Coordinates of N, CA and C in Angstrom, one line a residue:
Chain F
A660 N 0.8 -1.2 0.0 CA 0.0 0.0 0.0 C 0.9 1.2 0.0
Q661 N 0.4 2.3 -0.6 CA 1.1 3.5 -0.6 C 0.3 4.7 0.0
S662 N 1.0 5.6 0.6 CA 0.4 6.8 1.1 C 1.4 7.9 1.2
V663 N 0.9 9.1 1.3 CA 1.7 10.3 1.4 C 1.0 11.3 2.3
T664 N 1.8 11.8 3.2 CA 1.3 12.8 4.2 C 2.1 14.1 4.2
Q665 N 1.4 15.1 3.9 CA 2.0 16.4 4.0 C 1.7 17.0 5.4
L666 N 2.7 17.2 6.2 CA 2.5 17.4 7.6 C 1.9 18.7 8.0
D667 N 1.9 19.7 7.1 CA 1.4 21.0 7.4 C 0.4 21.4 6.3
S668 N -0.7 21.8 6.7 CA -1.7 22.3 5.6 C -1.4 23.7 5.2
H669 N -0.7 24.5 6.1 CA -0.4 25.9 5.8 C 0.9 26.2 6.5
V670 N 1.8 26.9 5.7 CA 3.1 27.4 6.3 C 3.2 28.8 5.9
S671 N 3.6 29.6 6.8 CA 3.8 31.1 6.6 C 5.2 31.5 7.0
V672 N 5.9 32.1 6.1 CA 7.3 32.5 6.4 C 7.4 34.0 5.9
S673 N 8.5 34.6 6.4 CA 8.8 36.0 6.0 C 9.7 35.9 4.7
E674 N 9.5 36.9 3.9 CA 10.4 37.0 2.7 C 11.8 37.0 3.1
G675 N 12.6 36.2 2.4 CA 14.1 36.1 2.7 C 14.5 35.1 3.7
T676 N 13.5 34.4 4.3 CA 13.8 33.4 5.3 C 13.6 32.0 4.7
P677 N 14.2 31.0 5.3 CA 14.1 29.6 4.7 C 12.7 29.1 4.7
V678 N 12.5 28.2 3.7 CA 11.2 27.5 3.5 C 11.4 26.0 3.8
L679 N 10.5 25.4 4.6 CA 10.6 23.9 4.8 C 9.1 23.4 4.6
L680 N 8.9 22.6 3.6 CA 7.6 21.9 3.5 C 7.8 20.4 3.7
R681 N 7.1 19.8 4.6 CA 7.4 18.5 5.0 C 6.4 17.4 4.3
C682 N 7.1 16.3 3.9 CA 6.3 15.3 3.3 C 6.9 13.9 3.7
N683 N 6.0 13.1 4.3 CA 6.4 11.7 4.6 C 5.6 10.7 3.7
Y684 N 6.2 9.6 3.4 CA 5.5 8.7 2.5 C 5.6 7.3 3.0
S685 N 4.8 6.4 2.5 CA 4.8 5.0 2.8 C 4.7 4.3 1.4
S686 N 5.6 3.3 1.2 CA 5.5 2.6 -0.1 C 6.1 1.2 0.1
S687 N 5.5 0.2 -0.5 CA 6.0 -1.1 -0.4 C 7.1 -1.4 -1.4
Y688 N 7.4 -0.4 -2.3 CA 8.4 -0.5 -3.3 C 9.3 0.7 -3.3
S689 N 10.3 0.6 -4.1 CA 11.2 1.8 -4.2 C 10.4 2.9 -5.0
P690 N 10.0 3.9 -4.3 CA 9.1 4.9 -5.0 C 9.8 5.9 -5.8
S691 N 9.0 6.5 -6.7 CA 9.3 7.8 -7.3 C 8.6 8.9 -6.5
L692 N 9.2 10.0 -6.3 CA 8.6 11.1 -5.5 C 8.7 12.4 -6.3
F693 N 7.7 13.2 -6.2 CA 7.6 14.4 -6.9 C 7.1 15.5 -6.0
W694 N 7.5 16.8 -6.3 CA 6.8 18.0 -5.8 C 6.3 18.8 -6.9
Y695 N 5.0 19.1 -6.8 CA 4.4 20.0 -7.8 C 4.0 21.3 -7.1
V696 N 3.9 22.4 -7.9 CA 3.5 23.7 -7.3 C 2.3 24.1 -8.1
Q697 N 1.3 24.7 -7.4 CA 0.1 25.3 -8.1 C -0.1 26.7 -7.7
H698 N 0.1 27.6 -8.6 CA -0.2 29.0 -8.3 C -1.6 29.3 -8.5
P699 N -2.2 30.3 -7.9 CA -3.6 30.6 -7.9 C -4.2 30.6 -9.3
N700 N -5.2 29.9 -9.5 CA -6.0 29.8 -10.8 C -5.1 29.2 -11.9
K701 N -4.1 28.4 -11.5 CA -3.3 27.7 -12.6 C -3.3 26.2 -12.3
G702 N -2.8 25.5 -13.4 CA -2.6 24.1 -13.2 C -1.3 23.8 -12.4
L703 N -1.0 22.5 -12.2 CA 0.2 22.2 -11.4 C 1.4 22.1 -12.3
Q704 N 2.5 22.5 -11.8 CA 3.8 22.5 -12.5 C 4.8 21.7 -11.7
L705 N 5.6 20.9 -12.4 CA 6.6 20.1 -11.7 C 7.7 21.0 -11.1
L706 N 8.0 20.8 -9.8 CA 9.2 21.5 -9.2 C 10.4 20.7 -9.3
L707 N 10.3 19.4 -8.9 CA 11.4 18.5 -8.9 C 10.9 17.0 -8.7
K708 N 11.8 16.0 -9.1 CA 11.4 14.7 -8.9 C 12.6 13.8 -8.5
Y709 N 12.3 12.7 -7.8 CA 13.3 11.7 -7.4 C 12.8 10.4 -8.0
T710 N 13.8 9.8 -8.8 CA 13.4 8.5 -9.4 C 14.6 7.5 -9.3
S711 N 15.1 7.4 -8.1 CA 16.2 6.4 -7.7 C 17.6 6.8 -8.2
A712 N 17.8 8.1 -8.5 CA 19.2 8.5 -8.8 C 19.7 9.2 -7.5
A713 N 20.3 10.4 -7.7 CA 20.8 11.1 -6.5 C 19.7 11.4 -5.5
T714 N 20.1 11.3 -4.3 CA 19.0 11.5 -3.2 C 18.8 13.0 -3.0
L715 N 19.7 13.8 -3.3 CA 19.4 15.3 -3.2 C 19.1 15.8 -4.6
V716 N 17.8 16.3 -4.7 CA 17.3 16.6 -6.0 C 17.1 18.2 -6.0
K717 N 17.6 18.8 -7.1 CA 17.5 20.2 -7.2 C 16.4 20.5 -8.3
G718 N 15.6 21.5 -8.0 CA 14.5 21.8 -8.9 C 14.5 23.2 -9.4
I719 N 13.4 23.6 -9.9 CA 13.3 25.0 -10.4 C 13.2 26.0 -9.3
N720 N 13.5 27.3 -9.6 CA 13.3 28.4 -8.7 C 14.0 28.2 -7.3
G721 N 15.1 27.5 -7.3 CA 15.9 27.4 -6.1 C 15.4 26.4 -5.1
F722 N 14.4 25.6 -5.4 CA 14.0 24.6 -4.5 C 14.8 23.3 -4.6
E723 N 14.9 22.6 -3.5 CA 15.5 21.3 -3.5 C 14.8 20.4 -2.5
A724 N 15.0 19.0 -2.6 CA 14.4 18.1 -1.7 C 15.4 16.9 -1.6
E725 N 15.4 16.3 -0.4 CA 16.3 15.2 -0.1 C 15.4 13.9 0.2
F726 N 15.7 12.9 -0.6 CA 15.1 11.6 -0.3 C 15.8 10.9 0.8
K727 N 15.1 10.7 1.9 CA 15.7 10.0 3.1 C 14.9 8.7 3.3
K728 N 15.4 7.6 2.9 CA 14.7 6.3 3.0 C 14.5 5.9 4.4
S729 N 15.5 6.1 5.2 CA 15.4 5.7 6.6 C 14.3 6.4 7.4
E730 N 14.0 7.7 7.0 CA 13.0 8.5 7.6 C 11.7 8.5 6.8
T731 N 11.7 7.8 5.7 CA 10.6 7.9 4.7 C 10.1 9.3 4.5
S732 N 11.0 10.2 4.2 CA 10.7 11.6 4.0 C 11.2 12.1 2.7
F733 N 10.6 13.2 2.3 CA 11.0 13.9 1.0 C 10.6 15.4 1.2
H734 N 11.3 16.0 2.1 CA 11.0 17.4 2.5 C 11.5 18.4 1.4
L735 N 10.7 19.4 1.2 CA 11.1 20.4 0.2 C 11.6 21.7 0.9
T736 N 12.7 22.2 0.4 CA 13.4 23.3 1.1 C 13.8 24.4 0.1
K737 N 13.9 25.6 0.6 CA 14.5 26.7 -0.2 C 15.1 27.6 0.8
P738 N 16.3 28.1 0.5 CA 17.1 28.9 1.4 C 16.5 30.2 1.7
S739 N 15.8 30.8 0.7 CA 15.4 32.2 0.9 C 14.0 32.4 0.2
A740 N 13.0 32.6 0.9 CA 11.7 32.7 0.3 C 11.5 34.0 -0.5
H741 N 10.7 33.9 -1.6 CA 10.4 35.1 -2.4 C 8.9 35.2 -2.5
M742 N 8.4 36.4 -2.6 CA 7.0 36.6 -2.7 C 6.3 35.8 -3.7
S743 N 7.0 35.5 -4.8 CA 6.4 34.7 -5.9 C 6.3 33.2 -5.6
D744 N 6.9 32.8 -4.4 CA 6.7 31.4 -4.0 C 5.4 31.1 -3.4
A745 N 4.6 32.1 -3.1 CA 3.3 31.9 -2.5 C 2.4 31.1 -3.4
A746 N 2.0 29.9 -3.0 CA 1.3 28.9 -3.8 C 0.9 27.7 -3.0
E747 N 0.3 26.7 -3.7 CA 0.0 25.5 -3.0 C 1.0 24.4 -3.6
Y748 N 1.5 23.6 -2.7 CA 2.6 22.6 -3.0 C 2.0 21.2 -2.7
F749 N 2.3 20.3 -3.7 CA 1.8 18.9 -3.5 C 2.9 18.0 -3.6
C750 N 3.0 17.1 -2.7 CA 4.0 16.0 -2.7 C 3.3 14.8 -3.3
V751 N 4.0 14.0 -4.1 CA 3.3 12.9 -4.9 C 4.3 11.7 -4.8
V752 N 3.7 10.5 -4.5 CA 4.4 9.3 -4.5 C 3.9 8.3 -5.5
S753 N 4.7 7.6 -6.2 CA 4.2 6.6 -7.2 C 5.1 5.4 -7.1
A754 N 4.5 4.3 -7.6 CA 5.2 3.0 -7.4 C 5.5 2.5 -8.8
P755 N 6.8 2.4 -9.1 CA 7.2 1.8 -10.4 C 6.9 0.4 -10.5
G756 N 6.7 -0.1 -11.7 CA 6.4 -1.5 -11.9 C 4.9 -1.8 -12.1
Y757 N 4.1 -0.8 -11.8 CA 2.7 -1.0 -12.0 C 2.3 -0.3 -13.3
S758 N 1.4 -0.8 -14.0 CA 0.8 -0.2 -15.2 C -0.4 0.7 -14.8
S759 N -0.9 0.5 -13.6 CA -2.0 1.3 -13.2 C -1.6 2.7 -12.7
A760 N -2.3 3.7 -13.2 CA -2.0 5.0 -12.7 C -2.6 5.3 -11.3
S761 N -3.4 4.3 -10.8 CA -4.0 4.5 -9.5 C -2.9 4.4 -8.4
K762 N -1.7 4.0 -8.7 CA -0.6 3.9 -7.7 C 0.1 5.3 -7.6
I763 N -0.4 6.3 -8.3 CA 0.1 7.6 -8.1 C -0.7 8.3 -7.1
I764 N -0.1 8.7 -5.9 CA -0.9 9.3 -4.8 C -0.4 10.7 -4.6
F765 N -1.4 11.6 -4.5 CA -1.1 13.0 -4.2 C -1.4 13.3 -2.8
G766 N -0.5 14.1 -2.2 CA -0.8 14.6 -0.8 C -1.9 15.6 -0.8
S767 N -2.3 16.0 0.3 CA -3.4 16.9 0.4 C -3.1 18.4 0.2
G768 N -1.8 18.6 0.1 CA -1.3 20.0 -0.2 C -0.9 20.8 1.0
T769 N 0.1 21.7 0.7 CA 0.5 22.7 1.8 C 0.5 24.1 1.1
R770 N -0.3 24.9 1.7 CA -0.4 26.3 1.2 C 0.7 27.1 1.9
L771 N 1.6 27.7 1.0 CA 2.7 28.5 1.5 C 2.4 30.0 1.3
S772 N 2.4 30.7 2.4 CA 2.2 32.2 2.4 C 3.5 32.9 2.7
I773 N 3.8 34.0 2.1 CA 5.0 34.7 2.3 C 4.7 36.1 2.8
R774 N 5.2 36.4 4.0 CA 5.0 37.7 4.6 C 6.0 38.7 4.1
P775 N 5.6 40.0 3.8 CA 6.6 41.0 3.3 C 7.6 41.3 4.4
Chain T
D478 N 7.3 24.1 -25.6 CA 6.7 23.8 -24.3 C 5.5 23.0 -24.5
V479 N 5.3 22.0 -23.6 CA 4.1 21.2 -23.6 C 2.9 22.1 -23.3
K480 N 1.8 22.0 -24.0 CA 0.6 22.7 -23.7 C -0.5 21.8 -23.5
V481 N -1.2 21.9 -22.4 CA -2.4 21.2 -22.2 C -3.6 22.2 -22.0
T482 N -4.6 22.1 -22.8 CA -5.7 23.1 -22.7 C -6.9 22.4 -22.4
Q483 N -7.8 23.1 -21.6 CA -9.1 22.6 -21.2 C -10.1 23.5 -21.8
S484 N -11.3 22.9 -22.2 CA -12.2 23.7 -23.0 C -12.8 24.8 -22.3
S485 N -13.0 24.8 -21.0 CA -13.6 25.9 -20.2 C -12.9 26.1 -18.9
R486 N -12.8 27.3 -18.5 CA -12.2 27.6 -17.2 C -13.3 27.6 -16.1
Y487 N -14.5 28.0 -16.4 CA -15.6 28.0 -15.5 C -16.8 27.4 -16.2
L488 N -17.6 26.6 -15.5 CA -18.8 26.0 -16.1 C -19.8 25.9 -15.0
V489 N -21.1 26.3 -15.3 CA -22.2 26.2 -14.4 C -23.2 25.3 -15.1
K490 N -23.6 24.2 -14.4 CA -24.6 23.3 -15.0 C -25.7 23.0 -13.9
R491 N -26.8 22.5 -14.4 CA -27.9 22.1 -13.5 C -27.9 20.6 -13.2
T492 N -28.4 20.2 -12.1 CA -28.5 18.8 -11.7 C -29.2 18.1 -12.8
G493 N -28.6 16.9 -13.2 CA -29.2 16.0 -14.2 C -28.7 16.3 -15.6
E494 N -28.0 17.4 -15.8 CA -27.5 17.7 -17.2 C -26.3 16.7 -17.5
K495 N -26.1 16.5 -18.7 CA -25.0 15.8 -19.2 C -23.9 16.8 -19.5
V496 N -22.7 16.6 -18.9 CA -21.6 17.6 -19.0 C -20.4 17.0 -19.7
F497 N -19.8 17.8 -20.6 CA -18.6 17.3 -21.3 C -17.5 18.3 -20.9
L498 N -16.4 17.7 -20.5 CA -15.2 18.5 -20.3 C -14.1 17.9 -21.2
E499 N -13.5 18.9 -22.0 CA -12.5 18.4 -23.0 C -11.1 18.9 -22.6
C500 N -10.2 18.1 -23.0 CA -8.8 18.3 -22.8 C -8.0 18.0 -24.0
V501 N -7.1 18.9 -24.4 CA -6.2 18.6 -25.6 C -4.8 18.9 -25.2
Q502 N -3.9 18.0 -25.6 CA -2.5 18.2 -25.4 C -1.8 18.1 -26.8
D503 N -0.7 18.9 -26.9 CA -0.1 19.1 -28.2 C 1.3 18.5 -28.3
M504 N 1.6 17.5 -27.4 CA 3.0 16.9 -27.4 C 3.0 15.4 -27.7
D505 N 2.0 14.9 -28.3 CA 1.9 13.5 -28.7 C 2.2 12.5 -27.5
H506 N 1.7 12.9 -26.3 CA 1.8 12.1 -25.1 C 0.9 10.9 -25.2
E507 N 1.4 9.7 -24.7 CA 0.6 8.6 -24.7 C -0.5 8.6 -23.6
N508 N 0.0 9.1 -22.4 CA -0.9 9.0 -21.2 C -1.7 10.3 -21.0
M509 N -2.9 10.2 -20.6 CA -3.7 11.3 -20.2 C -4.5 11.0 -19.0
F510 N -4.8 12.0 -18.2 CA -5.4 11.8 -16.9 C -6.5 12.8 -16.6
W511 N -7.5 12.4 -15.9 CA -8.5 13.4 -15.4 C -8.5 13.2 -13.8
Y512 N -8.3 14.4 -13.2 CA -8.3 14.4 -11.7 C -9.4 15.4 -11.3
R513 N -9.8 15.2 -10.0 CA -10.7 16.1 -9.3 C -9.9 16.6 -8.1
Q514 N -10.0 18.0 -8.0 CA -9.3 18.6 -6.9 C -10.3 19.3 -5.9
D515 N -10.3 18.8 -4.7 CA -11.1 19.4 -3.6 C -10.3 19.9 -2.5
P516 N -10.6 21.0 -1.8 CA -9.8 21.5 -0.7 C -9.6 20.4 0.4
G517 N -8.3 20.3 0.8 CA -7.9 19.4 1.8 C -7.8 17.9 1.4
L518 N -8.2 17.6 0.2 CA -8.1 16.2 -0.3 C -7.1 16.0 -1.4
G519 N -6.4 17.1 -1.8 CA -5.4 16.9 -2.9 C -6.1 16.6 -4.2
L520 N -5.4 15.9 -5.1 CA -6.0 15.5 -6.3 C -6.3 14.0 -6.3
R521 N -7.5 13.7 -6.8 CA -7.9 12.3 -6.9 C -8.1 11.9 -8.3
L522 N -7.6 10.7 -8.7 CA -7.7 10.3 -10.1 C -9.1 9.7 -10.4
I523 N -9.7 10.3 -11.5 CA -11.0 9.8 -11.9 C -10.8 8.7 -13.0
Y524 N -10.1 9.0 -14.0 CA -9.8 8.1 -15.1 C -8.4 8.4 -15.7
F525 N -7.9 7.3 -16.3 CA -6.6 7.4 -16.9 C -6.7 6.7 -18.3
S526 N -6.0 7.2 -19.3 CA -5.9 6.6 -20.6 C -4.5 6.5 -21.0
Y527 N -4.0 5.3 -21.5 CA -2.7 5.1 -21.9 C -2.5 4.9 -23.4
D528 N -3.6 5.1 -24.1 CA -3.6 5.0 -25.6 C -5.0 5.3 -26.1
V529 N -5.0 5.5 -27.4 CA -6.3 5.8 -28.0 C -7.3 4.6 -27.7
K530 N -8.5 5.0 -27.3 CA -9.6 4.1 -27.0 C -9.3 3.2 -25.8
M531 N -8.2 3.4 -25.1 CA -7.8 2.6 -23.9 C -8.1 3.5 -22.6
K532 N -8.7 2.9 -21.6 CA -9.0 3.7 -20.4 C -8.9 2.7 -19.2
E533 N -8.7 3.4 -18.1 CA -8.6 2.6 -16.9 C -9.3 3.5 -15.8
K534 N -10.1 2.8 -14.9 CA -10.7 3.6 -13.8 C -9.6 4.0 -12.8
G535 N -9.8 5.1 -12.2 CA -9.0 5.6 -11.1 C -9.7 5.3 -9.8
D536 N -9.4 6.2 -8.9 CA -9.9 6.0 -7.5 C -11.4 6.4 -7.3
I537 N -11.9 7.3 -8.1 CA -13.3 7.8 -8.0 C -14.0 7.9 -9.3
P538 N -14.2 6.8 -10.0 CA -14.8 6.8 -11.3 C -16.4 6.9 -11.4
E539 N -17.0 6.7 -10.2 CA -18.5 6.6 -10.2 C -19.1 7.9 -10.6
G540 N -20.0 7.9 -11.6 CA -20.7 9.0 -12.1 C -20.0 9.7 -13.2
Y541 N -18.8 9.1 -13.6 CA -18.1 9.7 -14.7 C -17.8 8.7 -15.8
S542 N -17.6 9.1 -17.0 CA -17.1 8.3 -18.1 C -16.1 9.1 -18.9
V543 N -15.3 8.4 -19.8 CA -14.3 9.1 -20.6 C -14.4 8.6 -22.0
S544 N -13.7 9.4 -22.8 CA -13.6 9.1 -24.3 C -12.3 9.5 -24.8
R545 N -11.6 8.7 -25.5 CA -10.3 9.1 -26.1 C -10.3 8.5 -27.5
E546 N -10.8 9.2 -28.5 CA -10.9 8.8 -29.9 C -9.7 9.2 -30.7
K547 N -9.0 10.3 -30.2 CA -7.8 10.7 -30.8 C -6.7 10.9 -29.8
K548 N -5.5 10.7 -30.1 CA -4.4 10.7 -29.2 C -4.3 12.0 -28.4
E549 N -4.6 13.1 -29.0 CA -4.4 14.4 -28.4 C -5.6 14.8 -27.5
R550 N -6.7 14.1 -27.6 CA -7.9 14.6 -26.9 C -8.5 13.6 -26.0
F551 N -8.8 14.0 -24.7 CA -9.3 13.2 -23.7 C -10.5 13.9 -23.1
S552 N -11.7 13.3 -23.2 CA -12.9 13.9 -22.7 C -13.4 13.3 -21.5
L553 N -13.9 14.1 -20.5 CA -14.5 13.6 -19.3 C -16.0 13.9 -19.4
I554 N -16.8 12.9 -19.1 CA -18.3 13.0 -19.3 C -19.0 12.8 -17.9
L555 N -19.8 13.7 -17.5 CA -20.6 13.5 -16.4 C -22.0 13.2 -16.9
E556 N -22.4 11.9 -16.7 CA -23.6 11.4 -17.4 C -24.9 12.1 -16.9
S557 N -24.9 12.4 -15.6 CA -26.1 13.1 -15.0 C -25.5 13.9 -13.8
A558 N -25.2 15.2 -14.1 CA -24.5 15.9 -13.1 C -25.3 16.0 -11.7
S559 N -24.5 15.9 -10.7 CA -25.1 16.1 -9.3 C -24.3 17.1 -8.6
T560 N -24.9 17.7 -7.5 CA -24.3 18.8 -6.8 C -22.9 18.3 -6.1
N561 N -22.8 17.0 -5.8 CA -21.5 16.6 -5.2 C -20.4 16.4 -6.2
Q562 N -20.7 16.8 -7.5 CA -19.7 16.8 -8.5 C -19.2 18.2 -8.8
T563 N -19.7 19.2 -8.0 CA -19.1 20.5 -8.0 C -17.7 20.5 -7.5
S564 N -16.7 20.9 -8.3 CA -15.3 20.7 -8.0 C -14.5 21.4 -9.1
M565 N -13.1 21.3 -8.8 CA -12.2 21.7 -9.9 C -11.7 20.4 -10.5
Y566 N -11.7 20.4 -11.9 CA -11.3 19.3 -12.7 C -10.0 19.6 -13.4
L567 N -9.0 18.8 -13.2 CA -7.7 19.0 -13.8 C -7.4 17.9 -14.8
C568 N -6.9 18.2 -16.0 CA -6.5 17.2 -17.0 C -4.9 17.3 -17.0
A569 N -4.3 16.1 -17.2 CA -2.9 16.1 -17.3 C -2.5 15.1 -18.4
S570 N -1.2 15.3 -18.9 CA -0.7 14.3 -19.8 C 0.8 14.0 -19.5
S571 N 1.2 12.8 -19.9 CA 2.6 12.5 -19.7 C 3.1 11.6 -20.9
F572 N 4.4 11.5 -21.0 CA 4.9 10.9 -22.2 C 4.8 9.3 -22.2
G573 N 5.6 8.7 -21.3 CA 5.7 7.2 -21.5 C 5.5 6.5 -20.2
R574 N 6.5 6.5 -19.3 CA 6.4 5.7 -18.1 C 5.5 6.4 -17.1
V575 N 4.4 5.8 -16.8 CA 3.4 6.5 -16.0 C 4.0 6.9 -14.6
H576 N 4.8 6.1 -14.0 CA 5.2 6.4 -12.6 C 6.4 7.2 -12.4
T577 N 7.2 7.5 -13.5 CA 8.4 8.3 -13.4 C 8.4 9.5 -14.2
D578 N 7.5 9.6 -15.2 CA 7.6 10.8 -16.1 C 6.7 11.9 -15.6
T579 N 7.1 13.1 -15.9 CA 6.5 14.3 -15.4 C 5.1 14.4 -16.0
Q580 N 4.1 14.8 -15.2 CA 2.8 15.1 -15.7 C 2.7 16.6 -16.0
Y581 N 2.0 16.9 -17.1 CA 1.8 18.3 -17.5 C 0.3 18.6 -17.4
F582 N 0.0 19.6 -16.6 CA -1.4 19.9 -16.3 C -2.0 21.1 -17.1
G583 N -3.2 21.0 -17.4 CA -4.0 22.1 -17.9 C -4.4 23.0 -16.7
P584 N -5.0 24.2 -17.1 CA -5.3 25.2 -16.0 C -6.5 24.8 -15.2
G585 N -7.3 23.8 -15.6 CA -8.4 23.4 -14.7 C -9.7 24.0 -15.2
T586 N -10.8 23.2 -14.9 CA -12.1 23.7 -15.1 C -12.9 23.7 -13.8
R587 N -13.3 24.8 -13.4 CA -14.1 24.9 -12.1 C -15.6 24.7 -12.5
L588 N -16.1 23.6 -12.1 CA -17.5 23.2 -12.4 C -18.4 23.4 -11.2
T589 N -19.5 24.1 -11.4 CA -20.5 24.3 -10.4 C -21.8 23.6 -10.9
V590 N -22.3 22.7 -10.1 CA -23.6 22.1 -10.4 C -24.7 22.6 -9.4
L591 N -25.7 23.2 -10.0 CA -26.8 23.8 -9.2 C -28.0 22.9 -9.0

């Protein structure tokens, strides 16, 4: 069975301070993991993904995430928040080896707010 | 750039109406998806198609059907709309390997059923 938990539904940080969005997963197989971002009234866009290569993954707009198998975590970080980072972020886990798309599981989302 | 377009951004329908949501992608992707997005629930898969005329039920297919007659177009059909189908509907496409390839999303259709 697979599951993904985004530990915070809302995170608020000041501009210029670090961002941490937390994601824990459960998977019976070696998973692929993704972070997508959704700006208001827009579709989702890929930030970064882990597919069994380097455990530290760098994405767009200065974001990165580290795959930690022992902690079953894939937390998203950014050293310095920008106003344009305000959006909803989704962590996604998927199970290779299946043909069924139903093994792709989206987290419930974390809304990131940036204070001036 | 990959472009995924959805036929409407906003749609208002009445209970019992048949509703068509259309999605078109321009990158020759094999896979296409329909999701429903509700606050606090993330995205839930309604249907998936991995080729023309091929479809697979997702997690919440009840009350929905789909059609994929051409590779670039994937339609979601609400046979008889109900108020509990009021939601944001997102279409996505991806190239090959379902579980590792990036999904590209359309802007969404916000459907209200009165």
